[in-house]
Amino acid sequence: MASIVAKSAAHIHRHAPQQMPRILATVVISKRHSSQDLPAMKRGRGGRSSFSGIVATVFGASGFVGRYVCNRLGKIGSQVVVPYRGDPYEVERLRLCGDLGQVLFFPYFLNDEEAVRKVMKYSNVVINLVGREWETRNYDFDAVHVEGARRIARLARESGVEKLIHFSSLNASPTPQPIYSKEGSKFLRSKWEGELAVREEFPAATIFRPADIYGQEDRFLRYYANFWRRAHGTIPLWKKGDATIKQPVYVQDVAQGVVNAIKDPMAVGQTYELVGPERYYLADLTYTGCLFCSHRPERYYLADLVDYFYRVMRFRNVKRSYLSPLFRMKAYAMNMAPAEPLYSAHKLEKEFVTDITTGCPTLEDLGVKLTRLEDRAPWELKPWRQGAYYEEYLGEFVDPIPPPTASVH
């Protein structure tokens, strides 16, 4: 009898490596199928090797903001599902955001409901960061910002997702401020319609309306620093930037706001306006006529920000100019570029709309300590400094004067 038991045990031991992983995987999936059980599975002290009880599907994770959101989620021990389209190597580096096996990748197509449903099947949080600043033959603003957002919200509700965070845009409105076209920015109008679609399909969704977001690989600081944004040694701006006020927000603050909104039960159904701590006149961000002088006029505009950027980059002779018809034609032509255009007609229409808050809660209401632009701009713009190869002495260059701020209304 003992020999029979020994042979049976040896037989089980020999086949265990092939059989046990399947059994364990089945157990884990059966537990994850019900999202309300996930908080009960919390493990660890809250770091990357822990499990926070959050399984988040992040649409648009390969974008600028998405990478920071995934990193913040991974940092607190969340499991992150990354739907992607195109080359998988574009999202491969996100694997380092979480512990081994905690970042999962799935190919999907925004118009394929079955694929969208599949990537959020086991998630209790869905974050929609999908968006674009220019239109293509395959995806216009309505297809991405309205129909795509509606589809994600509806399938999230049908899949039993507990929290949906949808990214819209500050100044989203059915009647945006007109700059060149009578109808105003089509981008901002589609973002407003997308908000309505999300509220209709998922009433408890949390909506974020971010202002211009800056940080590593952004499309704000680097947009104005780029050679192609200049024309004949000047920076073309609508009314020289003297009629636009901006309130940019740091990308790390936005990512932290997402994590805090997931944890805060009071954030359900709220709309948050993500703005920085200060309002700047766009003109002051670019003016470089007097690089280190301390005299300031009484008021500055969008020009304030652009002036400041070029002071940080140590440009001495770059001035602001009006947007000429030739520059606008270049914007229309660049919109037809096969790759990502630096700017387009839609970008110019949206760029000069003044940031206006409507009284909604902000990142500070989510417990986020806001970062000042002046504390980050010198580091972010360092690669674009004139004479970046020059090895300076300590204290050789005076710190550029910060841009003056506008009052918050």
mmCIF file of C-alpha atoms in Angstrom:
data_model
loop_
_atom_site.group_PDB
_atom_site.id
_atom_site.type_symbol
_atom_site.label_atom_id
_atom_site.label_comp_id
_atom_site.label_asym_id
_atom_site.label_seq_id
_atom_site.Cartn_x
_atom_site.Cartn_y
_atom_site.Cartn_z
ATOM 1 C CA MET A 1 0.000 0.000 0.000
ATOM 2 C CA ALA A 2 2.838 2.380 0.890
ATOM 3 C CA SER A 3 4.476 1.735 -2.489
ATOM 4 C CA ILE A 4 1.217 2.610 -4.300
ATOM 5 C CA VAL A 5 0.928 5.916 -2.392
ATOM 6 C CA ALA A 6 4.583 6.742 -3.149
ATOM 7 C CA LYS A 7 4.083 6.063 -6.853
ATOM 8 C CA SER A 8 0.927 8.241 -6.914
ATOM 9 C CA ALA A 9 2.747 11.084 -5.155
ATOM 10 C CA ALA A 10 5.635 10.836 -7.604
ATOM 11 C CA HIS A 11 3.175 10.876 -10.506
ATOM 12 C CA ILE A 12 1.485 14.059 -9.154
ATOM 13 C CA HIS A 13 4.836 15.725 -8.515
ATOM 14 C CA ARG A 14 6.011 14.936 -12.063
ATOM 15 C CA HIS A 15 2.920 16.520 -13.671
ATOM 16 C CA ALA A 16 2.416 19.375 -11.195
ATOM 17 C CA PRO A 17 4.422 22.009 -13.132
ATOM 18 C CA GLN A 18 2.164 21.506 -16.144
ATOM 19 C CA GLN A 19 -1.125 21.399 -14.251
ATOM 20 C CA MET A 20 -0.867 23.776 -11.305
ATOM 21 C CA PRO A 21 -0.383 27.076 -13.184
ATOM 22 C CA ARG A 22 -3.622 26.505 -15.087
ATOM 23 C CA ILE A 23 -5.505 25.817 -11.877
ATOM 24 C CA LEU A 24 -4.075 28.868 -10.129
ATOM 25 C CA ALA A 25 -4.818 31.107 -13.099
ATOM 26 C CA THR A 26 -8.413 29.920 -13.117
ATOM 27 C CA VAL A 27 -8.783 30.778 -9.439
ATOM 28 C CA VAL A 28 -7.354 34.275 -9.887
ATOM 29 C CA ILE A 29 -9.579 35.066 -12.860
ATOM 30 C CA SER A 30 -12.691 33.863 -11.057
ATOM 31 C CA LYS A 31 -11.882 36.226 -8.184
ATOM 32 C CA ARG A 32 -11.108 39.176 -10.457
ATOM 33 C CA HIS A 33 -14.308 38.729 -12.443
ATOM 34 C CA SER A 34 -16.248 40.583 -9.743
ATOM 35 C CA SER A 35 -14.774 44.068 -9.393
ATOM 36 C CA GLN A 36 -16.344 44.647 -5.967
ATOM 37 C CA ASP A 37 -14.089 41.921 -4.523
ATOM 38 C CA LEU A 38 -10.891 43.686 -5.578
ATOM 39 C CA PRO A 39 -10.519 46.025 -2.547
ATOM 40 C CA ALA A 40 -10.614 42.976 -0.294
ATOM 41 C CA MET A 41 -7.521 41.637 -2.083
ATOM 42 C CA LYS A 42 -5.253 44.535 -1.042
ATOM 43 C CA ARG A 43 -1.769 43.402 -0.134
ATOM 44 C CA GLY A 44 1.467 45.081 0.935
ATOM 45 C CA ARG A 45 2.405 48.521 2.194
ATOM 46 C CA GLY A 46 1.328 50.546 -0.820
ATOM 47 C CA GLY A 47 4.422 50.450 -3.059
ATOM 48 C CA ARG A 48 4.914 49.068 -6.549
ATOM 49 C CA SER A 49 5.161 45.488 -5.248
ATOM 50 C CA SER A 50 1.862 45.818 -3.404
ATOM 51 C CA PHE A 51 -1.688 45.512 -4.708
ATOM 52 C CA SER A 52 -3.896 48.534 -4.035
ATOM 53 C CA GLY A 53 -7.158 46.915 -5.069
ATOM 54 C CA ILE A 54 -7.242 49.081 -8.225
ATOM 55 C CA VAL A 55 -7.334 47.471 -11.664
ATOM 56 C CA ALA A 56 -7.348 50.381 -14.117
ATOM 57 C CA THR A 57 -7.764 50.361 -17.883
ATOM 58 C CA VAL A 58 -6.029 53.451 -19.280
ATOM 59 C CA PHE A 59 -7.111 54.381 -22.799
ATOM 60 C CA GLY A 60 -4.565 56.701 -24.396
ATOM 61 C CA ALA A 61 -1.746 55.462 -22.159
ATOM 62 C CA SER A 62 0.843 55.928 -24.912
ATOM 63 C CA GLY A 63 0.224 59.687 -24.976
ATOM 64 C CA PHE A 64 1.965 62.448 -23.038
ATOM 65 C CA VAL A 65 -0.333 62.447 -19.972
ATOM 66 C CA GLY A 66 -1.024 58.712 -20.126
ATOM 67 C CA ARG A 67 2.568 57.776 -19.366
ATOM 68 C CA TYR A 68 2.533 59.819 -16.147
ATOM 69 C CA VAL A 69 -0.846 58.427 -15.091
ATOM 70 C CA CYS A 70 0.362 54.842 -15.585
ATOM 71 C CA ASN A 71 3.483 55.573 -13.545
ATOM 72 C CA ARG A 72 1.448 57.023 -10.658
ATOM 73 C CA LEU A 73 -0.917 54.055 -10.703
ATOM 74 C CA GLY A 74 1.946 51.584 -10.749
ATOM 75 C CA LYS A 75 3.668 53.436 -7.922
ATOM 76 C CA ILE A 76 0.797 52.667 -5.524
ATOM 77 C CA GLY A 77 0.567 49.001 -6.560
ATOM 78 C CA SER A 78 -2.266 49.108 -9.089
ATOM 79 C CA GLN A 79 -2.704 46.681 -11.944
ATOM 80 C CA VAL A 80 -2.764 48.651 -15.194
ATOM 81 C CA VAL A 81 -4.337 47.457 -18.442
ATOM 82 C CA VAL A 82 -2.921 49.329 -21.455
ATOM 83 C CA PRO A 83 -4.983 49.137 -24.656
ATOM 84 C CA TYR A 84 -2.890 50.231 -27.629
ATOM 85 C CA ARG A 85 -3.052 50.471 -31.384
ATOM 86 C CA GLY A 86 -0.142 50.556 -33.776
ATOM 87 C CA ASP A 87 3.358 49.412 -32.892
ATOM 88 C CA PRO A 88 3.531 47.614 -29.523
ATOM 89 C CA TYR A 89 7.062 48.956 -28.980
ATOM 90 C CA GLU A 90 5.546 52.425 -28.437
ATOM 91 C CA VAL A 91 4.014 51.242 -25.149
ATOM 92 C CA GLU A 92 6.593 48.623 -24.190
ATOM 93 C CA ARG A 93 8.431 50.990 -21.817
ATOM 94 C CA LEU A 94 5.266 51.316 -19.704
ATOM 95 C CA ARG A 95 5.994 47.792 -18.466
ATOM 96 C CA LEU A 96 8.435 49.362 -15.988
ATOM 97 C CA CYS A 97 5.647 51.383 -14.333
ATOM 98 C CA GLY A 98 4.517 48.429 -12.239
ATOM 99 C CA ASP A 99 5.776 45.226 -10.714
ATOM 100 C CA LEU A 100 6.218 42.058 -12.735
ATOM 101 C CA GLY A 101 2.916 41.064 -14.342
ATOM 102 C CA GLN A 102 1.054 44.168 -13.155
ATOM 103 C CA VAL A 103 1.091 46.035 -16.491
ATOM 104 C CA LEU A 104 -0.836 44.246 -19.233
ATOM 105 C CA PHE A 105 -1.028 45.172 -22.922
ATOM 106 C CA PHE A 106 -3.858 44.487 -25.353
ATOM 107 C CA PRO A 107 -4.229 45.648 -28.973
ATOM 108 C CA TYR A 108 -7.562 47.330 -29.674
ATOM 109 C CA PHE A 109 -9.413 49.502 -32.173
ATOM 110 C CA LEU A 110 -11.563 52.389 -30.918
ATOM 111 C CA ASN A 111 -14.455 51.425 -33.199
ATOM 112 C CA ASP A 112 -14.316 47.734 -32.218
ATOM 113 C CA GLU A 113 -16.774 47.363 -29.340
ATOM 114 C CA GLU A 114 -15.739 43.796 -28.616
ATOM 115 C CA ALA A 115 -12.097 44.824 -28.164
ATOM 116 C CA VAL A 116 -13.034 47.795 -25.974
ATOM 117 C CA ARG A 117 -15.269 45.610 -23.844
ATOM 118 C CA LYS A 118 -12.558 42.982 -23.464
ATOM 119 C CA VAL A 119 -9.880 45.357 -22.115
ATOM 120 C CA MET A 120 -12.144 46.636 -19.321
ATOM 121 C CA LYS A 121 -13.767 43.302 -18.427
ATOM 122 C CA TYR A 122 -11.883 42.851 -15.139
ATOM 123 C CA SER A 123 -11.281 46.537 -14.289
ATOM 124 C CA ASN A 124 -12.942 48.593 -11.592
ATOM 125 C CA VAL A 125 -11.508 51.883 -12.936
ATOM 126 C CA VAL A 126 -11.424 53.172 -16.519
ATOM 127 C CA ILE A 127 -9.525 56.315 -17.542
ATOM 128 C CA ASN A 128 -10.179 57.815 -20.974
ATOM 129 C CA LEU A 129 -7.259 59.933 -22.183
ATOM 130 C CA VAL A 130 -7.935 59.429 -25.890
ATOM 131 C CA GLY A 131 -7.805 62.682 -27.843
ATOM 132 C CA ARG A 132 -6.078 64.484 -30.680
ATOM 133 C CA GLU A 133 -5.308 68.066 -31.724
ATOM 134 C CA TRP A 134 -5.677 67.565 -35.473
ATOM 135 C CA GLU A 135 -8.025 65.661 -37.760
ATOM 136 C CA THR A 136 -7.149 62.898 -40.204
ATOM 137 C CA ARG A 137 -9.049 60.989 -42.877
ATOM 138 C CA ASN A 138 -9.687 58.124 -40.462
ATOM 139 C CA TYR A 139 -10.363 60.088 -37.274
ATOM 140 C CA ASP A 140 -11.962 63.501 -37.042
ATOM 141 C CA PHE A 141 -12.719 65.293 -33.775
ATOM 142 C CA ASP A 142 -16.252 63.915 -33.516
ATOM 143 C CA ALA A 143 -15.124 60.315 -34.048
ATOM 144 C CA VAL A 144 -12.556 60.558 -31.242
ATOM 145 C CA HIS A 145 -13.917 63.088 -28.745
ATOM 146 C CA VAL A 146 -17.649 62.348 -29.061
ATOM 147 C CA GLU A 147 -18.424 58.900 -30.496
ATOM 148 C CA GLY A 148 -15.290 57.284 -29.066
ATOM 149 C CA ALA A 149 -15.932 58.779 -25.627
ATOM 150 C CA ARG A 150 -19.580 57.698 -25.746
ATOM 151 C CA ARG A 151 -18.596 54.144 -26.679
ATOM 152 C CA ILE A 152 -16.078 53.826 -23.834
ATOM 153 C CA ALA A 153 -18.546 55.270 -21.301
ATOM 154 C CA ARG A 154 -21.388 52.990 -22.390
ATOM 155 C CA LEU A 155 -19.287 49.826 -22.385
ATOM 156 C CA ALA A 156 -17.799 50.774 -19.007
ATOM 157 C CA ARG A 157 -21.293 51.042 -17.548
ATOM 158 C CA GLU A 158 -22.354 47.748 -19.100
ATOM 159 C CA SER A 159 -19.192 46.040 -17.794
ATOM 160 C CA GLY A 160 -19.895 47.133 -14.221
ATOM 161 C CA VAL A 161 -16.945 49.516 -13.931
ATOM 162 C CA GLU A 162 -17.125 51.464 -10.657
ATOM 163 C CA LYS A 163 -15.290 54.657 -11.665
ATOM 164 C CA LEU A 164 -14.797 56.349 -15.010
ATOM 165 C CA ILE A 165 -12.469 59.340 -15.384
ATOM 166 C CA HIS A 166 -12.898 61.200 -18.664
ATOM 167 C CA PHE A 167 -10.485 63.881 -19.888
ATOM 168 C CA SER A 168 -12.090 66.831 -21.650
ATOM 169 C CA SER A 169 -10.518 70.292 -22.019
ATOM 170 C CA LEU A 170 -10.653 73.626 -20.244
ATOM 171 C CA ASN A 171 -12.728 76.150 -22.236
ATOM 172 C CA ALA A 172 -14.818 73.333 -23.742
ATOM 173 C CA SER A 173 -18.034 75.021 -24.801
ATOM 174 C CA PRO A 174 -20.831 74.803 -27.360
ATOM 175 C CA THR A 175 -19.838 78.335 -28.408
ATOM 176 C CA PRO A 176 -16.041 78.691 -28.017
ATOM 177 C CA GLN A 177 -14.379 82.097 -28.226
ATOM 178 C CA PRO A 178 -13.896 82.812 -31.959
ATOM 179 C CA ILE A 179 -10.373 83.703 -33.051
ATOM 180 C CA TYR A 180 -10.219 83.281 -36.830
ATOM 181 C CA SER A 181 -13.334 81.266 -37.655
ATOM 182 C CA LYS A 182 -16.818 82.490 -36.797
ATOM 183 C CA GLU A 183 -17.723 79.176 -35.157
ATOM 184 C CA GLY A 184 -14.678 79.108 -32.866
ATOM 185 C CA SER A 185 -12.519 76.079 -32.127
ATOM 186 C CA LYS A 186 -13.943 72.830 -33.468
ATOM 187 C CA PHE A 187 -11.696 70.997 -31.002
ATOM 188 C CA LEU A 188 -13.262 72.705 -27.969
ATOM 189 C CA ARG A 189 -16.780 72.251 -29.316
ATOM 190 C CA SER A 190 -16.226 68.500 -29.828
ATOM 191 C CA LYS A 191 -14.836 68.209 -26.296
ATOM 192 C CA TRP A 192 -18.021 69.793 -24.937
ATOM 193 C CA GLU A 193 -20.182 67.383 -26.911
ATOM 194 C CA GLY A 194 -18.018 64.536 -25.627
ATOM 195 C CA GLU A 195 -18.740 65.586 -22.032
ATOM 196 C CA LEU A 196 -22.478 65.479 -22.724
ATOM 197 C CA ALA A 197 -22.152 62.031 -24.313
ATOM 198 C CA VAL A 198 -20.214 60.662 -21.327
ATOM 199 C CA ARG A 199 -22.698 62.104 -18.821
ATOM 200 C CA GLU A 200 -25.556 60.541 -20.788
ATOM 201 C CA GLU A 201 -23.994 57.067 -20.824
ATOM 202 C CA PHE A 202 -22.210 57.116 -17.420
ATOM 203 C CA PRO A 203 -23.802 59.760 -15.148
ATOM 204 C CA ALA A 204 -21.384 59.044 -12.270
ATOM 205 C CA ALA A 205 -18.289 59.734 -14.403
ATOM 206 C CA THR A 206 -15.620 62.124 -13.127
ATOM 207 C CA ILE A 207 -14.702 64.668 -15.799
ATOM 208 C CA PHE A 208 -11.349 66.452 -15.891
ATOM 209 C CA ARG A 209 -10.964 69.704 -17.833
ATOM 210 C CA PRO A 210 -7.211 70.372 -18.042
ATOM 211 C CA ALA A 211 -5.652 73.640 -19.184
ATOM 212 C CA ASP A 212 -2.421 73.506 -21.214
ATOM 213 C CA ILE A 213 -0.279 70.788 -19.626
ATOM 214 C CA TYR A 214 3.504 71.107 -19.503
ATOM 215 C CA GLY A 215 6.261 68.634 -18.632
ATOM 216 C CA GLN A 216 8.696 66.267 -20.332
ATOM 217 C CA GLU A 217 7.693 65.683 -23.996
ATOM 218 C CA ASP A 218 4.803 68.161 -23.770
ATOM 219 C CA ARG A 219 3.126 70.180 -26.512
ATOM 220 C CA PHE A 220 3.210 73.509 -24.686
ATOM 221 C CA LEU A 221 6.740 74.530 -23.655
ATOM 222 C CA ARG A 222 8.322 72.646 -26.530
ATOM 223 C CA TYR A 223 5.741 74.013 -28.918
ATOM 224 C CA TYR A 224 6.889 77.594 -28.367
ATOM 225 C CA ALA A 225 10.560 76.589 -28.179
ATOM 226 C CA ASN A 226 10.484 74.794 -31.528
ATOM 227 C CA PHE A 227 12.287 76.354 -34.484
ATOM 228 C CA TRP A 228 9.263 75.882 -36.765
ATOM 229 C CA ARG A 229 7.066 77.947 -34.438
ATOM 230 C CA ARG A 230 9.200 80.997 -35.202
ATOM 231 C CA ALA A 231 9.101 83.010 -38.408
ATOM 232 C CA HIS A 232 11.999 85.214 -39.545
ATOM 233 C CA GLY A 233 13.318 85.538 -36.014
ATOM 234 C CA THR A 234 9.940 86.449 -34.481
ATOM 235 C CA ILE A 235 7.182 84.607 -32.627
ATOM 236 C CA PRO A 236 3.862 85.125 -34.455
ATOM 237 C CA LEU A 237 0.992 85.432 -31.971
ATOM 238 C CA TRP A 238 -2.606 86.540 -32.319
ATOM 239 C CA LYS A 239 -2.616 90.229 -31.356
ATOM 240 C CA LYS A 240 0.998 89.644 -30.297
ATOM 241 C CA GLY A 241 -0.315 87.591 -27.385
ATOM 242 C CA ASP A 242 -1.703 90.675 -25.679
ATOM 243 C CA ALA A 243 -5.282 89.381 -25.561
ATOM 244 C CA THR A 244 -4.814 85.862 -24.147
ATOM 245 C CA ILE A 245 -4.458 84.668 -20.547
ATOM 246 C CA LYS A 246 -3.150 81.170 -19.777
ATOM 247 C CA GLN A 247 -3.094 79.073 -16.589
ATOM 248 C CA PRO A 248 -0.901 76.038 -17.451
ATOM 249 C CA VAL A 249 -0.727 73.025 -15.141
ATOM 250 C CA TYR A 250 2.137 70.611 -14.448
ATOM 251 C CA VAL A 251 1.668 67.060 -15.742
ATOM 252 C CA GLN A 252 2.724 65.411 -12.465
ATOM 253 C CA ASP A 253 0.002 67.369 -10.670
ATOM 254 C CA VAL A 254 -2.546 66.093 -13.197
ATOM 255 C CA ALA A 255 -1.434 62.478 -12.715
ATOM 256 C CA GLN A 256 -1.628 62.828 -8.933
ATOM 257 C CA GLY A 257 -5.091 64.319 -9.299
ATOM 258 C CA VAL A 258 -6.207 61.204 -11.180
ATOM 259 C CA VAL A 259 -4.994 58.920 -8.375
ATOM 260 C CA ASN A 260 -6.609 61.094 -5.716
ATOM 261 C CA ALA A 261 -9.911 61.155 -7.633
ATOM 262 C CA ILE A 262 -9.912 57.355 -7.783
ATOM 263 C CA LYS A 263 -9.493 57.161 -4.012
ATOM 264 C CA ASP A 264 -11.937 59.966 -3.158
ATOM 265 C CA PRO A 265 -15.584 58.805 -3.042
ATOM 266 C CA MET A 266 -16.704 62.464 -3.225
ATOM 267 C CA ALA A 267 -15.180 62.771 -6.735
ATOM 268 C CA VAL A 268 -17.883 60.584 -8.282
ATOM 269 C CA GLY A 269 -19.988 62.608 -10.725
ATOM 270 C CA GLN A 270 -17.851 65.747 -10.283
ATOM 271 C CA THR A 271 -16.287 67.969 -12.956
ATOM 272 C CA TYR A 272 -12.808 69.271 -12.132
ATOM 273 C CA GLU A 273 -10.971 72.115 -13.856
ATOM 274 C CA LEU A 274 -7.253 71.352 -13.839
ATOM 275 C CA VAL A 275 -5.372 74.643 -13.778
ATOM 276 C CA GLY A 276 -2.059 75.797 -12.373
ATOM 277 C CA PRO A 277 -1.605 78.080 -9.356
ATOM 278 C CA GLU A 278 -1.028 81.236 -11.443
ATOM 279 C CA ARG A 279 -2.574 82.989 -14.447
ATOM 280 C CA TYR A 280 -0.181 84.481 -17.009
ATOM 281 C CA TYR A 281 -0.564 86.838 -19.913
ATOM 282 C CA LEU A 282 0.760 84.900 -22.905
ATOM 283 C CA ALA A 283 2.853 87.848 -24.116
ATOM 284 C CA ASP A 284 5.034 87.830 -20.981
ATOM 285 C CA LEU A 285 5.951 84.202 -21.548
ATOM 286 C CA THR A 286 7.871 85.099 -24.743
ATOM 287 C CA TYR A 287 9.256 88.673 -24.553
ATOM 288 C CA THR A 288 13.096 88.887 -24.671
ATOM 289 C CA GLY A 289 13.841 92.520 -25.475
ATOM 290 C CA CYS A 290 15.435 93.148 -22.055
ATOM 291 C CA LEU A 291 16.838 89.827 -20.911
ATOM 292 C CA PHE A 292 17.773 90.608 -17.317
ATOM 293 C CA CYS A 293 16.251 94.045 -16.636
ATOM 294 C CA SER A 294 14.084 94.422 -13.530
ATOM 295 C CA HIS A 295 11.649 97.065 -14.828
ATOM 296 C CA ARG A 296 8.176 95.773 -15.671
ATOM 297 C CA PRO A 297 5.243 97.589 -17.206
ATOM 298 C CA GLU A 298 2.004 97.546 -15.265
ATOM 299 C CA ARG A 299 0.409 94.742 -17.349
ATOM 300 C CA TYR A 300 1.524 91.812 -19.471
ATOM 301 C CA TYR A 301 -0.455 89.391 -21.680
ATOM 302 C CA LEU A 302 -0.105 85.485 -23.416
ATOM 303 C CA ALA A 303 2.996 87.375 -24.430
ATOM 304 C CA ASP A 304 4.165 87.204 -20.778
ATOM 305 C CA LEU A 305 4.561 83.429 -20.932
ATOM 306 C CA VAL A 306 6.280 83.264 -24.303
ATOM 307 C CA ASP A 307 8.626 86.101 -23.346
ATOM 308 C CA TYR A 308 9.585 84.207 -20.223
ATOM 309 C CA PHE A 309 10.264 80.994 -22.157
ATOM 310 C CA TYR A 310 12.754 82.774 -24.388
ATOM 311 C CA ARG A 311 14.406 84.496 -21.441
ATOM 312 C CA VAL A 312 14.926 81.044 -19.946
ATOM 313 C CA MET A 313 16.411 79.849 -23.260
ATOM 314 C CA ARG A 314 18.681 82.945 -23.324
ATOM 315 C CA PHE A 315 17.418 84.288 -26.637
ATOM 316 C CA ARG A 316 18.108 88.007 -26.854
ATOM 317 C CA ASN A 317 16.691 89.096 -30.195
ATOM 318 C CA VAL A 318 13.424 87.166 -30.609
ATOM 319 C CA LYS A 319 10.429 89.488 -30.710
ATOM 320 C CA ARG A 320 6.714 88.924 -30.988
ATOM 321 C CA SER A 321 4.803 89.697 -34.170
ATOM 322 C CA TYR A 322 1.280 89.460 -35.514
ATOM 323 C CA LEU A 323 0.116 86.255 -37.146
ATOM 324 C CA SER A 324 0.504 86.905 -40.866
ATOM 325 C CA PRO A 325 -1.634 85.293 -43.584
ATOM 326 C CA LEU A 326 1.526 83.527 -44.786
ATOM 327 C CA PHE A 327 2.035 81.886 -41.373
ATOM 328 C CA ARG A 328 -1.586 80.787 -41.302
ATOM 329 C CA MET A 329 -1.163 79.240 -44.757
ATOM 330 C CA LYS A 330 1.846 77.343 -43.398
ATOM 331 C CA ALA A 331 -0.368 76.052 -40.577
ATOM 332 C CA TYR A 332 -2.941 74.759 -43.072
ATOM 333 C CA ALA A 333 -0.177 73.065 -45.077
ATOM 334 C CA MET A 334 1.390 71.491 -41.976
ATOM 335 C CA ASN A 335 -1.983 69.994 -41.064
ATOM 336 C CA MET A 336 -1.622 67.720 -44.111
ATOM 337 C CA ALA A 337 1.757 66.362 -42.968
ATOM 338 C CA PRO A 338 1.874 62.544 -42.762
ATOM 339 C CA ALA A 339 3.322 62.577 -39.225
ATOM 340 C CA GLU A 340 2.243 64.570 -36.170
ATOM 341 C CA PRO A 341 2.099 68.240 -37.201
ATOM 342 C CA LEU A 342 3.701 70.743 -34.846
ATOM 343 C CA TYR A 343 0.752 73.064 -35.326
ATOM 344 C CA SER A 344 -2.322 73.329 -37.508
ATOM 345 C CA ALA A 345 -5.223 75.661 -38.193
ATOM 346 C CA HIS A 346 -7.154 73.963 -35.358
ATOM 347 C CA LYS A 347 -4.189 74.436 -33.020
ATOM 348 C CA LEU A 348 -3.977 78.167 -33.779
ATOM 349 C CA GLU A 349 -7.714 78.560 -33.193
ATOM 350 C CA LYS A 350 -7.493 76.855 -29.789
ATOM 351 C CA GLU A 351 -4.138 78.313 -28.760
ATOM 352 C CA PHE A 352 -5.329 81.892 -28.233
ATOM 353 C CA VAL A 353 -8.527 81.191 -26.297
ATOM 354 C CA THR A 354 -8.260 82.694 -22.808
ATOM 355 C CA ASP A 355 -8.405 80.161 -19.968
ATOM 356 C CA ILE A 356 -11.596 80.766 -17.980
ATOM 357 C CA THR A 357 -12.671 78.750 -14.952
ATOM 358 C CA THR A 358 -16.369 78.337 -14.223
ATOM 359 C CA GLY A 359 -16.315 77.662 -10.482
ATOM 360 C CA CYS A 360 -15.888 73.887 -10.658
ATOM 361 C CA PRO A 361 -13.592 72.150 -8.149
ATOM 362 C CA THR A 362 -9.869 72.148 -8.973
ATOM 363 C CA LEU A 363 -6.849 69.979 -8.205
ATOM 364 C CA GLU A 364 -6.498 71.696 -4.856
ATOM 365 C CA ASP A 365 -9.899 70.277 -3.894
ATOM 366 C CA LEU A 366 -8.390 66.839 -4.577
ATOM 367 C CA GLY A 367 -5.533 67.559 -2.178
ATOM 368 C CA VAL A 368 -2.870 68.208 -4.840
ATOM 369 C CA LYS A 369 -0.158 70.746 -4.047
ATOM 370 C CA LEU A 370 0.268 72.702 -7.286
ATOM 371 C CA THR A 371 3.657 73.257 -8.921
ATOM 372 C CA ARG A 372 4.657 76.735 -10.099
ATOM 373 C CA LEU A 373 5.690 77.104 -13.730
ATOM 374 C CA GLU A 374 8.791 79.092 -12.741
ATOM 375 C CA ASP A 375 10.050 76.110 -10.713
ATOM 376 C CA ARG A 376 9.954 73.750 -13.707
ATOM 377 C CA ALA A 377 10.491 75.836 -16.856
ATOM 378 C CA PRO A 378 14.307 76.261 -16.505
ATOM 379 C CA TRP A 379 14.753 72.490 -16.316
ATOM 380 C CA GLU A 380 12.240 71.625 -19.042
ATOM 381 C CA LEU A 381 13.646 74.217 -21.493
ATOM 382 C CA LYS A 382 17.335 73.592 -20.782
ATOM 383 C CA PRO A 383 17.889 71.495 -23.965
ATOM 384 C CA TRP A 384 16.706 74.473 -26.076
ATOM 385 C CA ARG A 385 19.002 77.081 -24.525
ATOM 386 C CA GLN A 386 21.222 79.082 -26.851
ATOM 387 C CA GLY A 387 24.797 77.959 -26.481
ATOM 388 C CA ALA A 388 23.740 74.833 -24.638
ATOM 389 C CA TYR A 389 27.222 73.416 -25.315
ATOM 390 C CA TYR A 390 28.801 76.286 -23.341
ATOM 391 C CA GLU A 391 30.107 75.283 -19.926
ATOM 392 C CA GLU A 392 29.146 78.222 -17.744
ATOM 393 C CA TYR A 393 30.584 79.291 -14.431
ATOM 394 C CA LEU A 394 28.434 79.196 -11.318
ATOM 395 C CA GLY A 395 26.485 82.440 -11.157
ATOM 396 C CA GLU A 396 27.675 83.608 -14.581
ATOM 397 C CA PHE A 397 24.094 84.067 -15.802
ATOM 398 C CA VAL A 398 21.430 85.806 -13.759
ATOM 399 C CA ASP A 399 18.201 83.865 -13.284
ATOM 400 C CA PRO A 400 15.530 85.137 -15.697
ATOM 401 C CA ILE A 401 12.795 87.325 -14.244
ATOM 402 C CA PRO A 402 9.565 85.335 -13.697
ATOM 403 C CA PRO A 403 6.535 86.414 -15.716
ATOM 404 C CA PRO A 404 4.032 88.653 -13.930
ATOM 405 C CA THR A 405 0.733 87.037 -13.060
ATOM 406 C CA ALA A 406 -2.830 88.080 -13.777
ATOM 407 C CA SER A 407 -5.553 88.143 -11.156
ATOM 408 C CA VAL A 408 -7.737 85.047 -10.824
ATOM 409 C CA HIS A 409 -11.360 85.846 -11.594
#
